[in-house]
Amino acid sequence: MQKRSLKHVIFGKPIHERLAHHERLNVPFGLAVFASDALSSVAYATEEVLLVLILAGSLVAYNQLPPIAIALAVLLAIVAFSYYQTVHAYPDNGGTYVVSTDNLGSGAGQFAGAALLIDYVLTVAVSISSGVQAVISLAPQAQPYAIHIACAAVGILCFMNLRGAKESGIVFAIPTYGFIILILILIGNAIVTGVNSPQVTPNLPPHDGDPLHQMGLFLVLRAFAASCTALTGTEAIANGVKAFKPPEARHASQALVAMVVLLGVMFIGISWVAHHSGIVPMHSGTEGYKTVLAQISINQFGNGPMTWAIMIMTAGILFLAANTAYADFPRLASFIARDGFLPRQLASIGDRLVFQNGIILLSIVSIALIIKFNADTHSLIPLYALGVFIAFTLSQAGMFVYFRKRRWMVLKRKDLEANEENPVHTPQERIVAARKLAYKSYISAFGCLVTFIVSGILVVTKWEEKIWIVVIAMGVIMAIFTLISRYYKKLATKLSVTNEDTLPELTATTLLLVPRLHKGILQAIKYAQASSPDVRALHVSLNQKSAEKLKEEWIKFGVEMPLIILDSPYRSIVQPTTEYIDELLAKNKKRMVTVIVPEAVPNHWYQALLHNNAAIQLKLALAKRKNVVITNVRYFIEEPK
Amino acid sequence: MQKRSLKHVIFGKPIHERLAHHERLNVPFGLAVFASDALSSVAYATEEVLLVLILAGSLVAYNQLPPIAIALAVLLAIVAFSYYQTVHAYPDNGGTYVVSTDNLGSGAGQFAGAALLIDYVLTVAVSISSGVQAVISLAPQAQPYAIHIACAAVGILCFMNLRGAKESGIVFAIPTYGFIILILILIGNAIVTGVNSPQVTPNLPPHDGDPLHQMGLFLVLRAFAASCTALTGTEAIANGVKAFKPPEARHASQALVAMVVLLGVMFIGISWVAHHSGIVPMHSGTEGYKTVLAQISINQFGNGPMTWAIMIMTAGILFLAANTAYADFPRLASFIARDGFLPRQLASIGDRLVFQNGIILLSIVSIALIIKFNADTHSLIPLYALGVFIAFTLSQAGMFVYFRKRRWMVLKRKDLEANEENPVHTPQERIVAARKLAYKSYISAFGCLVTFIVSGILVVTKWEEKIWIVVIAMGVIMAIFTLISRYYKKLATKLSVTNEDTLPELTATTLLLVPRLHKGILQAIKYAQASSPDVRALHVSLNQKSAEKLKEEWIKFGVEMPLIILDSPYRSIVQPTTEYIDELLAKNKKRMVTVIVPEAVPNHWYQALLHNNAAIQLKLALAKRKNVVITNVRYFIEEPK
């Protein structure tokens, strides 16, 4: 293990930095790494609420923005409090999938897993689209290329993550803290300059006559549902407790509190400023489109350097937010795979190939979504929040069960180990501890109920806006989980070793394919000789002359191995070889035949085109034969550096 | 070898029927198989000559058609006579590449090989385009889809040949003899009905003013050059002598004579009929385009069943002509590869994979040409004949040298073996034999000279029509030949075994990757135990629990093999394994490490997605390590059928 650093130079780093926890994070860096997803959502959440409210065409509806922002902040506090408990209860891994599976059973875990997988894809699509809209607000001439820019951004993310570039906290810190500081300045400036002036009357478009768009409970709920996207990403810290410096739980919960406070302040602040300045959101794709945030900033600072900085930082933090999904998606998939609901190889996420497959899959699906929805945040948003809220609900239900169980254990059983957190030595202490756990369970239950209701609101109010796509996708993913799990279970039963099973007897025969005698195969000859007592060299003769020459050289060099020369009337190497192998197998059912094919390793990849690797052809030809092993012994044409 | 028939059922037949010579052909079937390429060219040759002649816009030019047809027939006779000699001199393989290489040296052989490779590609493109034009003559509404139909036809050829469908002589016989019979009827009918009527005056378009298009020697030579496409394919029989029933040379030469007579009669006949009926060729792509052959037929029989039959048979024989290139191209490539000018694996043409690669390459290049030239025979034709005439020239030059050498041997040396053909026992007999060989050499020299001059005419008169593409392509192919040959020679020097070379000493260590203990790996355990004295089971632990379970089972089952458990902090299977291997290699430089990876063979291909094959990842990760062999021992989840 001591040679790790050298390895990384050759293979790239083995795994995403956030998974590997090479260097543990302190609170400020942890906030930068894990909060970009949540904090970046203030870039679009206010706009989404306003886009619903202005449908009514009335100032009454428009004026619902501040109360909705406050309601959202309350919801955020509830969710955050529940996660605060989770962080302490599951310092190892408080991921929704694990919490749900552990406490509610595998079905609930799969449900949460499917919801989160969908959500990670949407995180990429929404964050990138929103980032592009920030760019367009700065440079309207980029509008026609929005989809191209978005796809290119996903491509860059994909490439960055495939290469496994080292991401230290500092890379996250610049746009995250830059964004936070600038937004706080923006809000502060607006309060100072605007608090004594009256609200600007917004220039609202008229009501379009659709009764669903009239001011009323449904519209307000729908606007509230739109605001819920601001909560996406709040689960990130609970998922990554282990990345913090010890004591992990304390540091993580500090970062969580900081994040939630910042998120609440920024969302309420931006909503207040937007409302006070009478900002009316524009529809993306229209000439001169600017995001609400851009409009606010131009209102405050003009279309100058400050606005440019805000837009650049916004695009930056959104890009980072998308990047977090590139760590979360393969990691979650690895947990699900470990439990047998996704292909088993996904579990070994530390292997580049596996990690890379996950990254490529995530990129392809995100790009498809971006193209399908024209890189328009507003069209993508309705799909977004449901997955997160399903996950919230299940996570908190899981925590409820967790606390109730522990309470029961504390009360009824003596064998619960005492520890620092639960000093349950005396009956008195036990009662205190049980009461504490009961309170915790009430909080989780309350959080669960609230997020469950919000999930319902999301489904109902966004049904028209294609949220059913998410419902169908959940069903499909759950079906895939079930099929895969069933396959593995059947396989395990079929392959399980019983008492009757013994190691099979076998006779080993090794065949060494010799095209001609050269330096490269000397090692293969020795290797073959060492591998079994029955070794034969096999030469398929495409022309008489070279076979004669090989025979001579074989004798002259004195190789102690019978040389078998097979004629090939149809100039095939594979056919005579397979026929010879079939004869060997037919003579002795217990025989295992190993075919050793010497393989040249050229200096340059294109030179490989000039070297035949008969092993591939033999493998194809012998795919259905049992007891045949085909193996390459390589020789290097130049010594490897 | 006795199980060949069963093999063919599983793998398809090992090689193209014409190469394998499963069943030897008699003369009529041999003619059907080998003559389609040559005979089909009468479908377009007359049209090509007329397209040049009408440029002058004068009847004088138009009237050059019959003399050009006769000149072409004379040229055909000269070439055929030379090939007649080749068939007898090289009954084994009279291919141009072999004859040129043997007698003129490798450079000439490569030149001929390059020319022929190009020509085979053009055979596909020209024949298919011409066949599509026959179809369009029948069904003008297909005109806009000409390129699509042509590409689809190449696709069908490609698929047919990839599958290796059995082609017996009868498949060739129907369109070939159908075409011959119908064309002879057409000519006969035209002679009977038209011989007493005067020539119809053609409705010639006016001269376009281009001085190059004026009636004169250049135009006549250019028209003659256009007629030379009729000779493409005449070399086919000389290349395939071995496919005939013994005595091969006699049967092949009979087929050659029959082919040449038929080709001459049909070409002169069609040209005469076209001239006598005053047919003016149309430019393909114009509304209501009909080939000259179609016009003649409609003239004779009206646009009825007889014309339809002629057009269908024309399309059929042209499709077959294209198909012949699918056998010729990979075969020629295999000869060139055997001599080290193309990748070595192409030499084992009997292997499906190799044969299939050749077929796919030929199809792709042909389709590119068809698309580039809009499936227009007239645009493709100028590229066509040059390759064949270069091959003719070199082949006959080769035969000249061959006959001179043999004459010299007969005259000067006694050690020439007497045989049936050369009963050179007495000095008198020797002089007679030498004289015969001298005559033969004169014929070859004359043929060589004539085809050389024609090659010159082709290059000069068709330079404007992009024949330079062929010249450049020849250069590129020759350069590739040279580079490949140089690489192989350098490699052979580097790898050649010297007296100092001995078999290297080595210590073998086998590592068996064990994810868990199940039925499938029992055989692998036994196999590993048999393969070397130092065998270790290796388990990479992604979670503690499963590692403990494996340890228990391993002891319980009583496997006599040390079990090494490697922790994987980053959840990678590959990394701990490679690190362990590196340690082993570092400890002992002479050690060879074999990693055995048990591999599940599922029942359905898509189930393979659910099975991890760590061997692939290990191979990638260890690509630069010497002394490492990675091998799969497969287990079948269901017994193979």
mmCIF file with all atom_site columns, N, CA and C in Angstrom, chain A residues 13 17 22-23 160 163-168 171:
data_model
loop_
_atom_site.group_PDB
_atom_site.id
_atom_site.type_symbol
_atom_site.label_atom_id
_atom_site.label_alt_id
_atom_site.label_comp_id
_atom_site.label_asym_id
_atom_site.label_entity_id
_atom_site.label_seq_id
_atom_site.pdbx_PDB_ins_code
_atom_site.Cartn_x
_atom_site.Cartn_y
_atom_site.Cartn_z
_atom_site.occupancy
_atom_site.B_iso_or_equiv
_atom_site.pdbx_formal_charge
_atom_site.auth_seq_id
_atom_site.auth_comp_id
_atom_site.auth_asym_id
_atom_site.auth_atom_id
_atom_site.pdbx_PDB_model_num
ATOM 1  N N  . LYS A 1 13  ? -6.224  9.291  -10.014 1.00 0.00 ? 13  LYS A N  1
ATOM 2  C CA . LYS A 1 13  ? -6.590  8.932  -8.648  1.00 0.00 ? 13  LYS A CA 1
ATOM 3  C C  . LYS A 1 13  ? -7.686  7.881  -8.685  1.00 0.00 ? 13  LYS A C  1
ATOM 4  N N  . GLU A 1 17  ? -12.613 12.457 -5.014  1.00 0.00 ? 17  GLU A N  1
ATOM 5  C CA . GLU A 1 17  ? -12.008 12.899 -3.754  1.00 0.00 ? 17  GLU A CA 1
ATOM 6  C C  . GLU A 1 17  ? -13.000 12.854 -2.598  1.00 0.00 ? 17  GLU A C  1
ATOM 7  N N  . HIS A 1 22  ? -9.565  11.654 1.269   1.00 0.00 ? 22  HIS A N  1
ATOM 8  C CA . HIS A 1 22  ? -8.126  11.695 1.474   1.00 0.00 ? 22  HIS A CA 1
ATOM 9  C C  . HIS A 1 22  ? -7.778  12.678 2.578   1.00 0.00 ? 22  HIS A C  1
ATOM 10 N N  . GLU A 1 23  ? -8.262  13.905 2.384   1.00 0.00 ? 23  GLU A N  1
ATOM 11 C CA . GLU A 1 23  ? -8.011  14.900 3.412   1.00 0.00 ? 23  GLU A CA 1
ATOM 12 C C  . GLU A 1 23  ? -9.380  15.251 3.978   1.00 0.00 ? 23  GLU A C  1
ATOM 13 N N  . MET A 1 160 ? -13.907 16.089 -16.974 1.00 0.00 ? 160 MET A N  1
ATOM 14 C CA . MET A 1 160 ? -13.217 16.369 -15.707 1.00 0.00 ? 160 MET A CA 1
ATOM 15 C C  . MET A 1 160 ? -13.306 15.171 -14.774 1.00 0.00 ? 160 MET A C  1
ATOM 16 N N  . ARG A 1 163 ? -11.390 12.008 -15.992 1.00 0.00 ? 163 ARG A N  1
ATOM 17 C CA . ARG A 1 163 ? -9.978  12.145 -15.702 1.00 0.00 ? 163 ARG A CA 1
ATOM 18 C C  . ARG A 1 163 ? -9.725  12.060 -14.206 1.00 0.00 ? 163 ARG A C  1
ATOM 19 N N  . GLY A 1 164 ? -10.766 12.370 -13.428 1.00 0.00 ? 164 GLY A N  1
ATOM 20 C CA . GLY A 1 164 ? -10.592 12.333 -11.986 1.00 0.00 ? 164 GLY A CA 1
ATOM 21 C C  . GLY A 1 164 ? -9.690  13.441 -11.494 1.00 0.00 ? 164 GLY A C  1
ATOM 22 N N  . ALA A 1 165 ? -9.927  14.668 -11.968 1.00 0.00 ? 165 ALA A N  1
ATOM 23 C CA . ALA A 1 165 ? -9.108  15.800 -11.526 1.00 0.00 ? 165 ALA A CA 1
ATOM 24 C C  . ALA A 1 165 ? -9.241  15.952 -10.015 1.00 0.00 ? 165 ALA A C  1
ATOM 25 N N  . LYS A 1 166 ? -8.167  16.332 -9.409  1.00 0.00 ? 166 LYS A N  1
ATOM 26 C CA . LYS A 1 166 ? -8.185  16.496 -7.957  1.00 0.00 ? 166 LYS A CA 1
ATOM 27 C C  . LYS A 1 166 ? -8.994  17.734 -7.601  1.00 0.00 ? 166 LYS A C  1
ATOM 28 N N  . GLU A 1 167 ? -10.008 17.527 -6.825  1.00 0.00 ? 167 GLU A N  1
ATOM 29 C CA . GLU A 1 167 ? -10.803 18.676 -6.389  1.00 0.00 ? 167 GLU A CA 1
ATOM 30 C C  . GLU A 1 167 ? -10.549 18.890 -4.909  1.00 0.00 ? 167 GLU A C  1
ATOM 31 N N  . SER A 1 168 ? -9.875  19.956 -4.606  1.00 0.00 ? 168 SER A N  1
ATOM 32 C CA . SER A 1 168 ? -9.725  20.254 -3.191  1.00 0.00 ? 168 SER A CA 1
ATOM 33 C C  . SER A 1 168 ? -10.798 21.252 -2.816  1.00 0.00 ? 168 SER A C  1
ATOM 34 N N  . VAL A 1 171 ? -11.187 24.735 -4.626  1.00 0.00 ? 171 VAL A N  1
ATOM 35 C CA . VAL A 1 171 ? -11.856 24.890 -5.919  1.00 0.00 ? 171 VAL A CA 1
ATOM 36 C C  . VAL A 1 171 ? -13.337 25.193 -5.707  1.00 0.00 ? 171 VAL A C  1
#
